[in-house]
mmCIF file of C-alpha atoms in Angstrom:
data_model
loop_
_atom_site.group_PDB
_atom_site.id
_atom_site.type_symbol
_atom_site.label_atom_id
_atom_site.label_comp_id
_atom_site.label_asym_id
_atom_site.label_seq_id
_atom_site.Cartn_x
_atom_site.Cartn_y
_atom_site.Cartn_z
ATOM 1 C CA UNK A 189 15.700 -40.045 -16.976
ATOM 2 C CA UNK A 190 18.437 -37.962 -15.688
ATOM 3 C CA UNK A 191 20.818 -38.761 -17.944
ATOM 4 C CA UNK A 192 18.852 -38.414 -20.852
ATOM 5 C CA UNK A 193 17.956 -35.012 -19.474
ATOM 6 C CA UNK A 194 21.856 -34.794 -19.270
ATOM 7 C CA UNK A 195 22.289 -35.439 -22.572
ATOM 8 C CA UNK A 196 19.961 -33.392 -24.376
ATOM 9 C CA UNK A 197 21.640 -30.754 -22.465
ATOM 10 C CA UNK A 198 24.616 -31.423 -24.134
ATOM 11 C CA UNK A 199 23.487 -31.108 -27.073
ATOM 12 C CA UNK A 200 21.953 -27.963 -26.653
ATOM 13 C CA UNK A 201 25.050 -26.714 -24.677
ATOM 14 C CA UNK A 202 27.336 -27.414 -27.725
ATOM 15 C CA UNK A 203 24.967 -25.046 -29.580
ATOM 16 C CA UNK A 204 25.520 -27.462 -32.722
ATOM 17 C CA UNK A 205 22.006 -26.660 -33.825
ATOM 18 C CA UNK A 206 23.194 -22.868 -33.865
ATOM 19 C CA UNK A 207 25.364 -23.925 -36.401
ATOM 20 C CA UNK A 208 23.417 -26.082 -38.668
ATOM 21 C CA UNK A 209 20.838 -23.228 -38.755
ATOM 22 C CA UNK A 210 23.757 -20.978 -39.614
ATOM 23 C CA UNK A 211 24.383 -22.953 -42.314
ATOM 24 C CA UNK A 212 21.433 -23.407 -43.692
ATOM 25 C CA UNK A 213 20.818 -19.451 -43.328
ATOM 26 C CA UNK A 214 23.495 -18.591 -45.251
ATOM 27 C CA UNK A 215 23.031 -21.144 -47.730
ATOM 28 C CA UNK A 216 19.254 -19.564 -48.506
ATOM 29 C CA UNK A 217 20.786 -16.581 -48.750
ATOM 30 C CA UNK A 218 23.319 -17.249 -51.447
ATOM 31 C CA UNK A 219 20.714 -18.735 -53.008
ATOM 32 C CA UNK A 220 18.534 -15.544 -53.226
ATOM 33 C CA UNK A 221 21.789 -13.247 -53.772
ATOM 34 C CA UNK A 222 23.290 -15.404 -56.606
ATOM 35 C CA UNK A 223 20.906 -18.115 -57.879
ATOM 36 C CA UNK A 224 23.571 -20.671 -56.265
ATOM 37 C CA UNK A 225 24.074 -22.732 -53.090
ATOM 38 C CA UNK A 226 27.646 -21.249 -52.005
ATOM 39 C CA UNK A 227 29.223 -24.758 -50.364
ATOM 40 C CA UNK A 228 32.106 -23.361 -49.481
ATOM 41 C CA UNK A 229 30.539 -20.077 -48.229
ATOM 42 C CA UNK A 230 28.210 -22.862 -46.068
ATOM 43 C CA UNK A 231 31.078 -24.727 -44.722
ATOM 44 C CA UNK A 232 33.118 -21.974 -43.757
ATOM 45 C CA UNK A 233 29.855 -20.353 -41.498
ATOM 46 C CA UNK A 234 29.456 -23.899 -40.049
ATOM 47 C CA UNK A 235 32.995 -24.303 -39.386
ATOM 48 C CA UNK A 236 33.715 -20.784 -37.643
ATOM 49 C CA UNK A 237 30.311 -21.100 -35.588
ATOM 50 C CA UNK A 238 31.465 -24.474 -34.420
ATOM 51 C CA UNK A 239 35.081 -22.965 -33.269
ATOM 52 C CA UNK A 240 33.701 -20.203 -31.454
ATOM 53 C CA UNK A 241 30.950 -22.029 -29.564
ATOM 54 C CA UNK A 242 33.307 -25.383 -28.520
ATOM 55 C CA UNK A 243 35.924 -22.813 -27.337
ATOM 56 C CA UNK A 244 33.682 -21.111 -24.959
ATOM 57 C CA UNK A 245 32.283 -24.325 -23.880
ATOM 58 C CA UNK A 246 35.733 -25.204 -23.337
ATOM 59 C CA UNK A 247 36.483 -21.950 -21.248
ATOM 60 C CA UNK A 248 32.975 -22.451 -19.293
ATOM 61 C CA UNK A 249 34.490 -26.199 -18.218
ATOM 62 C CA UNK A 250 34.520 -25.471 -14.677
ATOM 63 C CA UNK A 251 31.587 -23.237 -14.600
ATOM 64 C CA UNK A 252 29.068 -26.040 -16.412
ATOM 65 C CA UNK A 253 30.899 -29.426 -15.086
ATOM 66 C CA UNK A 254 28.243 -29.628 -12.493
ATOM 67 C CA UNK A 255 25.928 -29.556 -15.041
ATOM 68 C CA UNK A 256 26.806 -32.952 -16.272
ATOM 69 C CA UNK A 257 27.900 -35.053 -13.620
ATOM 70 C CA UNK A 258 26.034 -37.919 -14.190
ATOM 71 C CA UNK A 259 26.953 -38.192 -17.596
ATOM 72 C CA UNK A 260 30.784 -36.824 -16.972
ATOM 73 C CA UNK A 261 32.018 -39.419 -19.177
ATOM 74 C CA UNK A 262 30.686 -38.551 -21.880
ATOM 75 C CA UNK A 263 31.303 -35.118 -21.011
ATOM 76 C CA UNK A 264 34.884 -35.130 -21.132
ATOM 77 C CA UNK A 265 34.837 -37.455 -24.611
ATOM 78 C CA UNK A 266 33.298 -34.526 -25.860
ATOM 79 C CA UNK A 267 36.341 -32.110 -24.312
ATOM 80 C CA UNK A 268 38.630 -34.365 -25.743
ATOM 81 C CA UNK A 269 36.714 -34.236 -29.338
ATOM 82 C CA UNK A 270 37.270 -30.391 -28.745
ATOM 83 C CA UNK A 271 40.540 -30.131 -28.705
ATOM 84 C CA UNK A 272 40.824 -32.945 -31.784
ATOM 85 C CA UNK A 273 38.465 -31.105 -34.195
ATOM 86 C CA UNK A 274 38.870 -27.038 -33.666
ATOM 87 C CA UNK A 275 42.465 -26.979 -34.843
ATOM 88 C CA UNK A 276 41.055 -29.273 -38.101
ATOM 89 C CA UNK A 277 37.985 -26.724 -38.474
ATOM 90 C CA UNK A 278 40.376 -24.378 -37.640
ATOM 91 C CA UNK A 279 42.828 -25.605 -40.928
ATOM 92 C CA UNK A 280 39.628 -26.022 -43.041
ATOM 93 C CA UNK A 281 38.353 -22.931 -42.600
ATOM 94 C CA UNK A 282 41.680 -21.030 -43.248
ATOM 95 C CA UNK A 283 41.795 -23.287 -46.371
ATOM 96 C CA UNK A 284 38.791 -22.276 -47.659
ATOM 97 C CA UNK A 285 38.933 -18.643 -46.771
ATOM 98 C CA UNK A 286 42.681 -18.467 -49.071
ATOM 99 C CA UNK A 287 40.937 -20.506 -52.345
ATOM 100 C CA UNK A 288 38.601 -17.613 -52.217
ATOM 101 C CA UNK A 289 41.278 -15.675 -53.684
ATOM 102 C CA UNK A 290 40.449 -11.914 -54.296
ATOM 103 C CA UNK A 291 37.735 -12.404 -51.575
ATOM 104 C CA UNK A 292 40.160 -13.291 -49.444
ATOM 105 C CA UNK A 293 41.137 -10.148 -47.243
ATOM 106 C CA UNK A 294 37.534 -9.418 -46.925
ATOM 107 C CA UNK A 295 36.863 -12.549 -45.471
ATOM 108 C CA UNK A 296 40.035 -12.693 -42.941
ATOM 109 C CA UNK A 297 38.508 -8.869 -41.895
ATOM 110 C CA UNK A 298 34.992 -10.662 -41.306
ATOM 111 C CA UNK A 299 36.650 -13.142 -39.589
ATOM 112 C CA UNK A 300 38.495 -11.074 -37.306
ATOM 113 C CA UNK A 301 35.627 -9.148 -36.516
ATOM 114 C CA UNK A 302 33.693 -12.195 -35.352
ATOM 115 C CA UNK A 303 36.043 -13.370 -33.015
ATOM 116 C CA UNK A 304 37.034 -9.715 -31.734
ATOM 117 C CA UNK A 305 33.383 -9.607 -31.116
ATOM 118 C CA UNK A 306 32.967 -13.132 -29.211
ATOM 119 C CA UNK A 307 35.585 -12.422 -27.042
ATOM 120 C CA UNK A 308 34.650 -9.456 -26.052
ATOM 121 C CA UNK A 309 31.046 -10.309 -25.398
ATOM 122 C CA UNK A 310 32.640 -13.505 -23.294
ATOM 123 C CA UNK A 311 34.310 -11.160 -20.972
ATOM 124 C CA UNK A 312 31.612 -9.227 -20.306
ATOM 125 C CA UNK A 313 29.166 -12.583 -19.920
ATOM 126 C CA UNK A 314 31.819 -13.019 -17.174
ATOM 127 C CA UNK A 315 31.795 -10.031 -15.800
ATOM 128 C CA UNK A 316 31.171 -10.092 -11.560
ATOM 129 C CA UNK A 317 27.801 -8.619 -12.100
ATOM 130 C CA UNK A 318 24.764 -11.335 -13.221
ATOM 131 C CA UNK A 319 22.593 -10.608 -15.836
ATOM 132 C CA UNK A 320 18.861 -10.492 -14.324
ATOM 133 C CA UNK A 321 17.059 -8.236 -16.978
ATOM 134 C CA UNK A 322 16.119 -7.313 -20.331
ATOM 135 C CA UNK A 323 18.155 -4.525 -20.951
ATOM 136 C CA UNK A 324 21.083 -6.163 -19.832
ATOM 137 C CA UNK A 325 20.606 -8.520 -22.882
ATOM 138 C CA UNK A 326 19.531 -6.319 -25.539
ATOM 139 C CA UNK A 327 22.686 -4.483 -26.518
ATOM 140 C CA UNK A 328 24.370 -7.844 -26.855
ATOM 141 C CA UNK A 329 21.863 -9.635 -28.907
ATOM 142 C CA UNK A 330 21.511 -6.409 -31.231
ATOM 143 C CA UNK A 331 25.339 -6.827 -31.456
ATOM 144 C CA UNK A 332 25.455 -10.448 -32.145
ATOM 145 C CA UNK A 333 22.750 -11.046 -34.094
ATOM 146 C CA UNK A 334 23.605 -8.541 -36.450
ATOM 147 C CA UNK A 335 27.053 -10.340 -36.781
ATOM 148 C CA UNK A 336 25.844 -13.091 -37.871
ATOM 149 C CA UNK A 337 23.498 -11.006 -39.987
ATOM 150 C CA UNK A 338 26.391 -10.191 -41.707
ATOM 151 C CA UNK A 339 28.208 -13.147 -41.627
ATOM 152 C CA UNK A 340 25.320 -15.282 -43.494
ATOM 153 C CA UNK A 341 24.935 -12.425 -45.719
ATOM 154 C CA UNK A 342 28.271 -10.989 -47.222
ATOM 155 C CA UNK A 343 30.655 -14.578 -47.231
ATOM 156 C CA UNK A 344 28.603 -15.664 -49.883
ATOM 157 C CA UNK A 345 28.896 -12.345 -51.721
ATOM 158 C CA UNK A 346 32.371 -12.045 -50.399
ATOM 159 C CA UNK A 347 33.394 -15.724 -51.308
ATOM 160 C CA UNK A 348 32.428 -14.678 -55.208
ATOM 161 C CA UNK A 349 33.697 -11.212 -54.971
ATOM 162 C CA UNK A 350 30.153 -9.727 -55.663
ATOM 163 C CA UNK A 351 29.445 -5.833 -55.577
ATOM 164 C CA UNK A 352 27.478 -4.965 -52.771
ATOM 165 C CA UNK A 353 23.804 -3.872 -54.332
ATOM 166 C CA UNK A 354 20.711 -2.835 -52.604
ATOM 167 C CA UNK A 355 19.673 -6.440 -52.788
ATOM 168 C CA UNK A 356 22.023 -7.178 -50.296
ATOM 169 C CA UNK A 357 21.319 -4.559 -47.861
ATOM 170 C CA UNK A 358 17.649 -5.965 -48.204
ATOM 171 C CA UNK A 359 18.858 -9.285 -47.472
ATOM 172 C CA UNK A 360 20.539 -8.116 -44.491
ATOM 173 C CA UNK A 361 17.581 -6.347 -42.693
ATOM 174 C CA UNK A 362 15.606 -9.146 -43.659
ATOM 175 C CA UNK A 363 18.158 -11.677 -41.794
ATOM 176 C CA UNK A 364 18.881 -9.618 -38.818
ATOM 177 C CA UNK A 365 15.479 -9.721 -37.765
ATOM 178 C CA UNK A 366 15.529 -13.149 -37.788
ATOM 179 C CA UNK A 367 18.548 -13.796 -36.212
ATOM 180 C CA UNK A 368 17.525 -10.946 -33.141
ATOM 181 C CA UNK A 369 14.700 -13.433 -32.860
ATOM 182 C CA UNK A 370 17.118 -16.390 -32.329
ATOM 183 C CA UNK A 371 19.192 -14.728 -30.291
ATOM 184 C CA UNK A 372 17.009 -13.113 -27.414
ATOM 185 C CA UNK A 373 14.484 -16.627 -27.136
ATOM 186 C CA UNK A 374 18.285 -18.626 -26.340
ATOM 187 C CA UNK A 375 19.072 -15.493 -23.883
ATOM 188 C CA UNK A 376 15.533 -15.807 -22.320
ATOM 189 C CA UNK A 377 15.713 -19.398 -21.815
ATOM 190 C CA UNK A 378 19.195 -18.459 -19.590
ATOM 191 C CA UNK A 379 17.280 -15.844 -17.747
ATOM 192 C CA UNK A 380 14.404 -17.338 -17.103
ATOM 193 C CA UNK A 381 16.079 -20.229 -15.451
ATOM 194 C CA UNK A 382 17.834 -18.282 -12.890
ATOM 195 C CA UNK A 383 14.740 -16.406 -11.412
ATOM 196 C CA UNK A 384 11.835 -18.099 -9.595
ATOM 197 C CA UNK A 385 7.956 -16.604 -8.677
ATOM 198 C CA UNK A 386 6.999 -13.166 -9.588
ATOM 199 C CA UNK A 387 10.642 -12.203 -10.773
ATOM 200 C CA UNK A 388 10.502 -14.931 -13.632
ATOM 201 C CA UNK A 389 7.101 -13.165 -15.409
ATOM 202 C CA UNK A 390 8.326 -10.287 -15.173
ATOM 203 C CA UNK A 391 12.074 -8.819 -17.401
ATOM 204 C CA UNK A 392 13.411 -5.145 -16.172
ATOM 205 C CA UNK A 393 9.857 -4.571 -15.329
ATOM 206 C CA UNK A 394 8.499 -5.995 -18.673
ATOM 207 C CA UNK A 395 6.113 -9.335 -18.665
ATOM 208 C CA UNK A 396 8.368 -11.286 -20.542
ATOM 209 C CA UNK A 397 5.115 -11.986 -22.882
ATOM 210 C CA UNK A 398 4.999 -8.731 -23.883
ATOM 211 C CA UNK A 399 8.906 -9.804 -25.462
ATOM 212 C CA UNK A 400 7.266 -12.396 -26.781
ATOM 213 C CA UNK A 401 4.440 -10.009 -28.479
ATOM 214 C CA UNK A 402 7.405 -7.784 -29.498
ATOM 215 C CA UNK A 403 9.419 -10.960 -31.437
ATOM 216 C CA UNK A 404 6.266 -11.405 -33.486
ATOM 217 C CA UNK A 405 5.731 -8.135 -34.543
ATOM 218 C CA UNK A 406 9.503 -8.039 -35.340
ATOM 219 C CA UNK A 407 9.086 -11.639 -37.305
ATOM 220 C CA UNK A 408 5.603 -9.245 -39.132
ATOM 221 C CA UNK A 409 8.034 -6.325 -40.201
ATOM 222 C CA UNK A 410 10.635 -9.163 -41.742
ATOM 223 C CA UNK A 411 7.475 -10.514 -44.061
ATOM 224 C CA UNK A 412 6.224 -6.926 -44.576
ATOM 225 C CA UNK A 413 10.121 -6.253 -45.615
ATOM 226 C CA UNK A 414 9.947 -9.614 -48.130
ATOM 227 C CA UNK A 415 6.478 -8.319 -49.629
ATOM 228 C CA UNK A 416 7.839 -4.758 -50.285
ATOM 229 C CA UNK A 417 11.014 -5.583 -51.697
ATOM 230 C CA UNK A 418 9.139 -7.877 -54.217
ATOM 231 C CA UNK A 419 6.365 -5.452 -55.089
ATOM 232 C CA UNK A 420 9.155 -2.519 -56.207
ATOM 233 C CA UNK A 421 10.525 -5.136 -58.235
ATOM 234 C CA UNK A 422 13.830 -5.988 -56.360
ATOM 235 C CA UNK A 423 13.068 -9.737 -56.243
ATOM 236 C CA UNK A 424 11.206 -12.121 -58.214
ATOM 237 C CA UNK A 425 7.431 -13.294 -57.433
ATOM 238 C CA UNK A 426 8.975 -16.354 -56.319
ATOM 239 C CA UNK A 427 11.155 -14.741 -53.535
ATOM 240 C CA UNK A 428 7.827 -14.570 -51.645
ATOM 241 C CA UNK A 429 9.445 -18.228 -50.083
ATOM 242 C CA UNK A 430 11.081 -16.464 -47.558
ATOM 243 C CA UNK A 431 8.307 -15.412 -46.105
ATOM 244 C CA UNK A 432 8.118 -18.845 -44.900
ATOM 245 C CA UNK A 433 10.674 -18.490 -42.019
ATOM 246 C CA UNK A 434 8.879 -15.021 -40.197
ATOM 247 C CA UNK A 435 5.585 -16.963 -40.040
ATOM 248 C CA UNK A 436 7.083 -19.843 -38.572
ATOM 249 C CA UNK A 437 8.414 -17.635 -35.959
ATOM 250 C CA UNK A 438 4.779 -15.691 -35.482
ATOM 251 C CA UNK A 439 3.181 -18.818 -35.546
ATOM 252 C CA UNK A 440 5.699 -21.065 -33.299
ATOM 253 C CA UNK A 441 5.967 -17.853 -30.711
ATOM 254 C CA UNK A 442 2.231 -17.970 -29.798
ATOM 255 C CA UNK A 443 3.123 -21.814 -27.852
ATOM 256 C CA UNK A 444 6.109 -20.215 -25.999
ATOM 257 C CA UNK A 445 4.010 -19.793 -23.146
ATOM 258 C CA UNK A 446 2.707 -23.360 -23.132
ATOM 259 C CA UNK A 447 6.374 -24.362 -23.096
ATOM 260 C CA UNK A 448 8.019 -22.001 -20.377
ATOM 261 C CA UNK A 449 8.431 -25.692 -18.332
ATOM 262 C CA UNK A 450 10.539 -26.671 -21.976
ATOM 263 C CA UNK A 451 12.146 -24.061 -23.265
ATOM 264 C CA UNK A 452 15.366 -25.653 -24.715
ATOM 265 C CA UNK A 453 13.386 -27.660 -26.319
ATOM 266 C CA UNK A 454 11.311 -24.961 -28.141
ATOM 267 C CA UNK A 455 14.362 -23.016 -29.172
ATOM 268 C CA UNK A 456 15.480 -26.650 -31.059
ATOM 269 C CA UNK A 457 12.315 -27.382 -32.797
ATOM 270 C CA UNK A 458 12.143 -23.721 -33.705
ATOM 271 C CA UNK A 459 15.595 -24.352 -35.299
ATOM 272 C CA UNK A 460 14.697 -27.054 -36.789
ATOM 273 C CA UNK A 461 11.762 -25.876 -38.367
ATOM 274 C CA UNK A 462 13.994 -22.892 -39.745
ATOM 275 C CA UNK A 463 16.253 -25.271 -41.156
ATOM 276 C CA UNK A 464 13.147 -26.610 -43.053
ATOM 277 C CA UNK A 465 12.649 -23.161 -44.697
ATOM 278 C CA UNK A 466 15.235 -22.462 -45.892
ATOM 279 C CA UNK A 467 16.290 -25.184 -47.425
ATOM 280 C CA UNK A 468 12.670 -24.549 -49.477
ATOM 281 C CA UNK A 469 14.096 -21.332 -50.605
ATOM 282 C CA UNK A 470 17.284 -22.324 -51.604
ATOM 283 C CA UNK A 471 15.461 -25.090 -53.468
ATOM 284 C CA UNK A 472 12.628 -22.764 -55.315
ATOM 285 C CA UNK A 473 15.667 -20.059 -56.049
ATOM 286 C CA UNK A 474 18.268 -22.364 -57.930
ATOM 287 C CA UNK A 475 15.117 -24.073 -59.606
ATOM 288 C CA UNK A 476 14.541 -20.694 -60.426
ATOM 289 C CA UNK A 477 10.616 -21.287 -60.521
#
């Protein structure tokens, strides 16, 4: 039982779910933004989110080899598959980034700016002083969930050397609010685990369920967002799909409670469910229906 424990940590430690959702995000996306599933646009999110998350785990080696002692075995196989596949991701990535051509200095800036970013929010993770509230959080998963805001919304554009049109902006408030979602549940799951008794209800003075309550209204404003940009007539009826992810989140966000005892768990299925969605909307949008 421990081991399997052990390795569903794993799992969720390599954050490879992060990076299929990614994917899939920014796949949806091109979809909306150019009537096209962008595969190299997909693969080179996927890629670049694997890199930066299997580097930090590799960094965090002797913070989280605890963690997995009794499956240390496998632990270090996947070390060793580490340091074997990031330079590769590394070479595909760079590969795909230079057939994008005139794209292709807008894409090494976005690059740079994501791993800039990472490191920087790295050192301060590691900073002497712990993290034990709320606003400690927020100003990093505004930051980083608007970076990969931007990441699943301008490579695709970027990759086909689009214009930027209001569409676009619209796309990217739309995904950020997802994405801030994401990004504070994986943060609260961290939190929650190192405080015990009155402290764990309770964030910077905040009942963590009143977060909660915040998320949903957040997940509201993205489908109020979807709705409006439809009804002026900047999407098609059809767009009304992508509604589909903010109501999972509403919907999925009224068990958190039940599943405080399971939270890693949540934060996959939620994934997982998100993957779902938007692989509907890049379906209805190149079927154009």
């Amino acid at each position: 039982m421990k081991q399997r424990t052990d390795l569903f940590g794993l799992f969720y430690y390599s954050q490879i779910q992060l990076g299929l959702g990614a994917m899939f995000l920014t796949g949806a996306v091109s979809a909306v933004l150019t009537g096209e599933v962008i595969w190299n646009s997909i693969l080179i999110v996927g890629l670049s989110t694997y890199i930066v998350y299997s580097i930090d785990n590799l960094i965090d080696w002797n913070e989280d080899r605890e963690r997995f002692r009794s499956i240390e075995q496998i632990y270090w196989l996947y070390r060793i598959w580490c340091y074997l596949t990031i330079p590769l991701a590394t070479l595909v990535v760079m590969w795909l980034t230079i057939e994008a051509h005139q794209g292709f200095f807008s894409l090494l800036a976005l690059a740079g700016t994501l791993s800039l970013g990472t490191v920087l929010l790295q050192l301060a993770r590691r900073a002497p002083q712990v993290i034990h509230a709320l606003r400690d959080i927020l100003p990093n998963r505004l930051f980083i969930s608007l970076v990969w805001a931007v990441i699943a919304v301008y490579v695709p554009v970027w990759y086909l050397n689009q214009p930027t049109v209001p569409q676009t902006w619209m796309a990217l408030a739309f995904v950020w609010q997802l994405t801030f979602v994401n990004a504070v549940l994986w943060s609260l799951e961290i939190l929650l685990e190192r405080t015990t008794g009155v402290e764990n209800d309770r964030v910077a003075g905040i009942p963590v369920l009143t977060a909660i309550r915040a998320l949903q209204v957040i997940s509201f404003s993205a489908v109020v967002l979807a709705v409006v940009d439809i009804l002026l007539g900047y999407f098609p009826i059809y767009n009304i799909v992508i509604i589909t992810t903010p109501l999972l989140n509403m919907i999925t966000l009224q068990f958190w409670q039940r599943s405080r005892g399971s939270l890693r768990q949540f934060n996959t299925s939620l994934i997982l469910g998100q993957i779902i969605c938007s692989m509907a909307v890049a379906l209805m949008h190149c079927k154009g229906i």
